[in-house]
XYZ file of C-alpha atoms in Angstrom:
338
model
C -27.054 34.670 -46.254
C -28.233 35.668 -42.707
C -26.496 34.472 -39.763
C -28.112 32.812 -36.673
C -25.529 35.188 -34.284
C -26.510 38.957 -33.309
C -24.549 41.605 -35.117
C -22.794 44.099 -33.243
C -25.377 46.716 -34.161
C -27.807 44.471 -32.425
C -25.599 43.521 -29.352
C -25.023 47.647 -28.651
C -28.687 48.769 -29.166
C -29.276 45.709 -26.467
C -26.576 46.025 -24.129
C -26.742 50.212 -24.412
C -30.634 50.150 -23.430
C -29.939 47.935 -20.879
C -26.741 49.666 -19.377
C -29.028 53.491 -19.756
C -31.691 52.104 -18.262
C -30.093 50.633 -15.096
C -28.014 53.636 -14.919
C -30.992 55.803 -14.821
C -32.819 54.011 -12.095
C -29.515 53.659 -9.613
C -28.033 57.266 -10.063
C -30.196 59.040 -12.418
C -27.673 58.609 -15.385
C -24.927 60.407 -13.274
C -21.396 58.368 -13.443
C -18.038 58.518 -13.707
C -17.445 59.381 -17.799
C -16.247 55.845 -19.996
C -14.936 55.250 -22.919
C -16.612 53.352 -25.706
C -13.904 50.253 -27.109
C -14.228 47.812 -29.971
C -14.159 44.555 -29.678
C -11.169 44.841 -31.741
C -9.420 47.024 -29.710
C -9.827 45.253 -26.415
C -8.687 42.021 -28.038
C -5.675 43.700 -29.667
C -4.870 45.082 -26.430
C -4.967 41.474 -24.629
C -3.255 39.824 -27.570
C -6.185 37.512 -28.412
C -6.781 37.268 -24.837
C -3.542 35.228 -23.969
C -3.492 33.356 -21.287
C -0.020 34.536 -20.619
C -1.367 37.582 -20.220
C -4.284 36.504 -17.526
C -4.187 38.014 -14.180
C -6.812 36.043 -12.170
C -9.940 33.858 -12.499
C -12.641 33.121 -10.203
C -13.081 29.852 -12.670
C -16.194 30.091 -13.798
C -17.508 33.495 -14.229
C -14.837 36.026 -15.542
C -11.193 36.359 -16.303
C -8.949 39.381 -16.066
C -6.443 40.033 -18.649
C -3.344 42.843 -18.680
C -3.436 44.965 -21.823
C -1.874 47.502 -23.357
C -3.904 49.836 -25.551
C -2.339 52.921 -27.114
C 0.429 52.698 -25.198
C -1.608 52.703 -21.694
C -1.695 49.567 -19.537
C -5.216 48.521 -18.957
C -7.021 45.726 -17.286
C -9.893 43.794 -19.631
C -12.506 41.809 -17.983
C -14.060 39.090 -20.056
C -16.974 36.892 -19.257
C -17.434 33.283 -19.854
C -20.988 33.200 -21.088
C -20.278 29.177 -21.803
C -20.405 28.532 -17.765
C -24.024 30.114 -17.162
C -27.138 27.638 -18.448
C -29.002 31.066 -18.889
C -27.096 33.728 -21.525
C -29.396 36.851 -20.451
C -27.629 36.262 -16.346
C -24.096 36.399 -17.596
C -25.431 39.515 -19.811
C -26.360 40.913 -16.955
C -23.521 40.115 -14.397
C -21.482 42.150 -17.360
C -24.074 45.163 -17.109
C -24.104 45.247 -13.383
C -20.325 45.470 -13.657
C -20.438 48.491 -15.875
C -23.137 50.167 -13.702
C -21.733 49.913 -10.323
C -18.122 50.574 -11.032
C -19.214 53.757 -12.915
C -20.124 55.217 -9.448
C -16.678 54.612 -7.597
C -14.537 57.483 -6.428
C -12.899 55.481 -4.096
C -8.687 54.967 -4.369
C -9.537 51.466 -3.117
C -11.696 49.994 -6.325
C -10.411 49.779 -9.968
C -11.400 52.231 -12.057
C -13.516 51.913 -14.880
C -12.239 53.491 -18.040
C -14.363 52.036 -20.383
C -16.658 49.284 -21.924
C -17.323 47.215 -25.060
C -20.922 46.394 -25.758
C -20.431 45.233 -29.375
C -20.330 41.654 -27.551
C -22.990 39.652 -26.459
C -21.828 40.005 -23.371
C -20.026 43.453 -22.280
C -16.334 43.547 -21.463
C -14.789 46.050 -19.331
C -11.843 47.999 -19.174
C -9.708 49.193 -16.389
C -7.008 51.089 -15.051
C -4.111 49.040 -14.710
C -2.432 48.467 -11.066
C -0.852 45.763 -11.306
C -0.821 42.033 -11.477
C -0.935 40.401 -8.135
C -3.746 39.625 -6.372
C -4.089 38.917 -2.197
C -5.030 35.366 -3.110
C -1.353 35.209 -4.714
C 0.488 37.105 -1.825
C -0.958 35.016 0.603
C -2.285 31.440 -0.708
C 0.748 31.473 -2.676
C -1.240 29.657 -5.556
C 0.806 31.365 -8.779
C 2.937 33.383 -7.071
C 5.590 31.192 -4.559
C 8.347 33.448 -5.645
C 6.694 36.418 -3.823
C 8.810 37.804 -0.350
C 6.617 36.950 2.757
C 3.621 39.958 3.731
C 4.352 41.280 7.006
C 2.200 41.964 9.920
C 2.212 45.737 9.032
C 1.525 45.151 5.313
C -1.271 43.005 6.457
C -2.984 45.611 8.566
C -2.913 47.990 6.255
C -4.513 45.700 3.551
C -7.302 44.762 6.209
C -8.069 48.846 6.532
C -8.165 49.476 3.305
C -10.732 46.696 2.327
C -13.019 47.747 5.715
C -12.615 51.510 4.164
C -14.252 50.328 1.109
C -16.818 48.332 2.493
C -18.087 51.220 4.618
C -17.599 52.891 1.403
C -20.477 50.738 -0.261
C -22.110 50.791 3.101
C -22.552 54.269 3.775
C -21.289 56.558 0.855
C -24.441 56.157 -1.519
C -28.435 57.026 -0.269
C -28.836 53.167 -0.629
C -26.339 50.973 0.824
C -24.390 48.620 -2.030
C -24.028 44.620 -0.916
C -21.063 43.719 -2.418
C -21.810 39.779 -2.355
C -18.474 38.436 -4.001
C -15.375 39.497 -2.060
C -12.631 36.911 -2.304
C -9.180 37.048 -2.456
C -8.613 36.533 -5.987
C -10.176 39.937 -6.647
C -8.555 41.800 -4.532
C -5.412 43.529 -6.633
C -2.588 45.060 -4.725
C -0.176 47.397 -6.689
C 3.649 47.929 -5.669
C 3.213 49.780 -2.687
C -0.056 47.336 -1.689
C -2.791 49.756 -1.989
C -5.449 47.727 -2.407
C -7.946 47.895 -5.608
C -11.419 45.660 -5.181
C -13.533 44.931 -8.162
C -16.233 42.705 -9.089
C -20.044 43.994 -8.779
C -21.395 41.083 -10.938
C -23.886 39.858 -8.289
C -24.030 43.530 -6.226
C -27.261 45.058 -5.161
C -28.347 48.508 -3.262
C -30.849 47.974 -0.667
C -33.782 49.655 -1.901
C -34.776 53.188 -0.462
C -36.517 52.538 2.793
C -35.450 49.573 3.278
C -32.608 47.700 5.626
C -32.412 44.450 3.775
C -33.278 42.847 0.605
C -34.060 39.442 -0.369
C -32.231 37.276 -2.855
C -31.955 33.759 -4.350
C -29.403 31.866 -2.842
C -27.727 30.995 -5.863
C -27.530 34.583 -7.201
C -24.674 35.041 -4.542
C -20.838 34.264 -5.115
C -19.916 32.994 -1.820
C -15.986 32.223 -1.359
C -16.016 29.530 0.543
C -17.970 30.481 4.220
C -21.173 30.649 3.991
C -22.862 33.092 6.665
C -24.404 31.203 9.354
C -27.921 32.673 8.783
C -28.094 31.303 4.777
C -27.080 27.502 6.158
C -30.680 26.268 6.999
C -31.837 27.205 3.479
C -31.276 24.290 1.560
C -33.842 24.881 -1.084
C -31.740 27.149 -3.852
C -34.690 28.612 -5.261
C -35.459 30.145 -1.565
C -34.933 33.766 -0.751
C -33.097 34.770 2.466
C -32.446 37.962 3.957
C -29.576 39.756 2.944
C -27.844 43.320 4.547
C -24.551 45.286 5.328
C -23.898 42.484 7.938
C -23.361 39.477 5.211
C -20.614 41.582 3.851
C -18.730 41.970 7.584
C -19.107 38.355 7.640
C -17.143 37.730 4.643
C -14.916 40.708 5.714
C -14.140 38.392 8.301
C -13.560 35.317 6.833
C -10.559 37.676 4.738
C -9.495 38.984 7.907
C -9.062 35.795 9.121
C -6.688 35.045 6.252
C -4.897 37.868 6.826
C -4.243 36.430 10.229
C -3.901 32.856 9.618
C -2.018 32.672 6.110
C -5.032 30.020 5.185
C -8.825 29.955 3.367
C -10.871 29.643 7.070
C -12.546 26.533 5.576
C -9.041 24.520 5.094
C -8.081 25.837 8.390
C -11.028 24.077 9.836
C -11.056 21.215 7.864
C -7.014 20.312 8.560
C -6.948 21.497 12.475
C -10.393 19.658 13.561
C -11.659 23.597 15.001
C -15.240 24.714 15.180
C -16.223 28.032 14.057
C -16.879 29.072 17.736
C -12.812 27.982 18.377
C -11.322 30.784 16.292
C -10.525 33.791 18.384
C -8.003 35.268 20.609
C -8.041 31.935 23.013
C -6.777 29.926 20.079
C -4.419 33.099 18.586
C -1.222 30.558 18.919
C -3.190 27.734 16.830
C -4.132 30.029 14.597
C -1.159 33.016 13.771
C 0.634 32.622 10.725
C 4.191 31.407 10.889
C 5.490 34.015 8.895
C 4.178 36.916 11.333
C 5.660 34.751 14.176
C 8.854 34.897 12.074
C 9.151 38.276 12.096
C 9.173 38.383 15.862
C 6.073 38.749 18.732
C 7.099 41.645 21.330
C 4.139 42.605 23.744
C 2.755 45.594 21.316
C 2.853 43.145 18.079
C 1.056 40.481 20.439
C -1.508 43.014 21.783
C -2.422 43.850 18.258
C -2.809 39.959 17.147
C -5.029 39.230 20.099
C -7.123 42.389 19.078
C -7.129 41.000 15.697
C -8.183 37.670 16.784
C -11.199 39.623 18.951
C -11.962 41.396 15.857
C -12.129 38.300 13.337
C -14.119 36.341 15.867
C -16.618 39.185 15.859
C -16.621 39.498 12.462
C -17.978 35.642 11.949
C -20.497 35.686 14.876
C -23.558 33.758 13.623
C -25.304 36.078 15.430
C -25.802 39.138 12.384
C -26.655 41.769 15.390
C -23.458 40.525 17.122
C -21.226 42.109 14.462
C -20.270 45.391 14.102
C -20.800 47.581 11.026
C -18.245 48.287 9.040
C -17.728 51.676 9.727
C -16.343 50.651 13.447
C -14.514 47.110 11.871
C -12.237 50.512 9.361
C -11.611 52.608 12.662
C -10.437 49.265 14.653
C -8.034 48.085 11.934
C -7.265 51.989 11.287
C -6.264 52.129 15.108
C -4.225 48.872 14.534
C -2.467 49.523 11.928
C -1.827 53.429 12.988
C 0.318 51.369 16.612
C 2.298 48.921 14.541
């Protein structure tokens, strides 16, 4: 009897082509080597993919899983193909994955160890780091039992997301939009080193180029929306998108970082305008917690920079904003006084 679902002969020969053929075109086939899992393996390794077991969600596109697999803890990112109205996008959010992470040889993005493609859609494989996420440590969602994240800690975190930015930015002969950074994936392992992940809607600007253009609803926004994308309410529209989207959502993280809350509850819940946050405001704005730990004149010289540097970050002017090169050495300086 034959069966109306692929077989995993059929799902490789797809997923492979696709996964050589993008490879090919972004870095000529030249990666970081991977290891080829079984479906079997990866679910072994998850225990059926228990939920006990999950690490963090962004709801509706992925989930991340701890694993152990031959006696190695591993992280196991699984798609939810039921969420997307079109299979072959969530097919390809999993190939993108695989393609981009490949290239990093950064310390501050997950490593890729491996793939399935036996699946309709591919699942990945990680390094393990650990389980906590900068969503937990500072939104407190599943984590209230974690100790409070100092100023210092915070800094540092800041740097090292700016260093991998300008990473993406400037360490490939086409710049890399990252187009999802949030906070729920954003690890941090026990000494808070920071490990990014999540190229599912990532681009390079093509060669020649200083922008490219893409459909609104191809990007994974976390909540702000850069002020340049607001006028286009049509979703099948195009807009313009660069390096300077991506220090605009740096900022909307930095502001976290400062505030202890997502920028859009802070407005909501405090009645402030976008142009309102900034060093003017700092008092309105700080984080309890950092004021907790105590403001002497060098701590409150830093948060005022920081304030500077978050308002800068969200100009709605792109050209206003610095690239993300100069955002790194600010926060570098920063954290390098505290």
């Amino acid at each position: 009897m034959s069966s109306c679902f692929p077989r995993k002969d059929d799902n490789n020969s797809k997923n492979g082509a696709m996964l050589l053929k993008q490879l090919i075109a972004t870095c000529n086939g030249k990666c970081n080597p991977i290891r080829s899992f079984s479906e079997k393996e990866l679910r072994k390794a998850t225990i059926n993919y228990d939920n006990q077991r999950l690490i963090t969600t962004n709801k509706t596109f992925y989930r991340l899983y701890n694993g152990f697999l031959q006696d190695r803890q591993i992280c196991v990112m699984k798609f939810e193909p039921i969420c997307f109205p079109h299979e072959e996008e969530v097919i390809q959010r999993g190939i993108n994955n695989i393609v981009f992470a490949a290239q990093m040889k950064h310390k501050n993005f997950l490593k890729l160890i491996g793939c399935c493609l036996e699946t309709r859609v591919p699942i990945l494989a990680f390094d393990s780091v650990g389980c906590i996420t900068l969503a937990d440590h500072i939104l407190g969602h599943s984590q209230p039992r974690l100790g409070p994240l100092l100023l210092k800690l915070r800094l540092k975190i800041a740097m090292e997301i700016a260093h991998a930015l300008a990473y993406l930015h400037l360490g490939f002969p086409r710049p890399i939009v990252f187009g999802s950074l949030g906070p729920w994936n954003i690890l941090l392992d026990e000494q808070y080193v920071v490990k990014l992940f999540d190229f599912s809607v990532s681009e390079f600007i093509a060669e020649g180029k200083t922008q490219l253009e893409v459909p609104l609803v191809k990007k994974v926004w976390y909540e702000y929306v850069p002020p340049e994308f607001l006028p286009t309410v049509n979703p099948n529209r195009k807009f313009i998108c660069n390096e300077k989207v991506g220090v605009c959502m740096f900022g909307e993280l930095l502001f976290m970082l400062l505030s202890g809350l997502s920028l859009k509850n802070f407005l909501k819940n405090k009645g402030f305008q976008m142009e309102d946050i900034g060093p003017d405001n700092l008092n309105e704005i700080i984080d309890p917690v950092i004021v907790g730990e105590g403001i002497c004149s060098v701590k409150e010289q830093q948060l005022l920079a920081l304030a500077r540097l978050v308002s800068e970050c969200l100009s709605p002017e792109p050209e206003d904003r610095s690239n993300m090169i100069d955002v790194a050495k600010q926060l570098r300086k920063m954290y390098k006084s505290s």
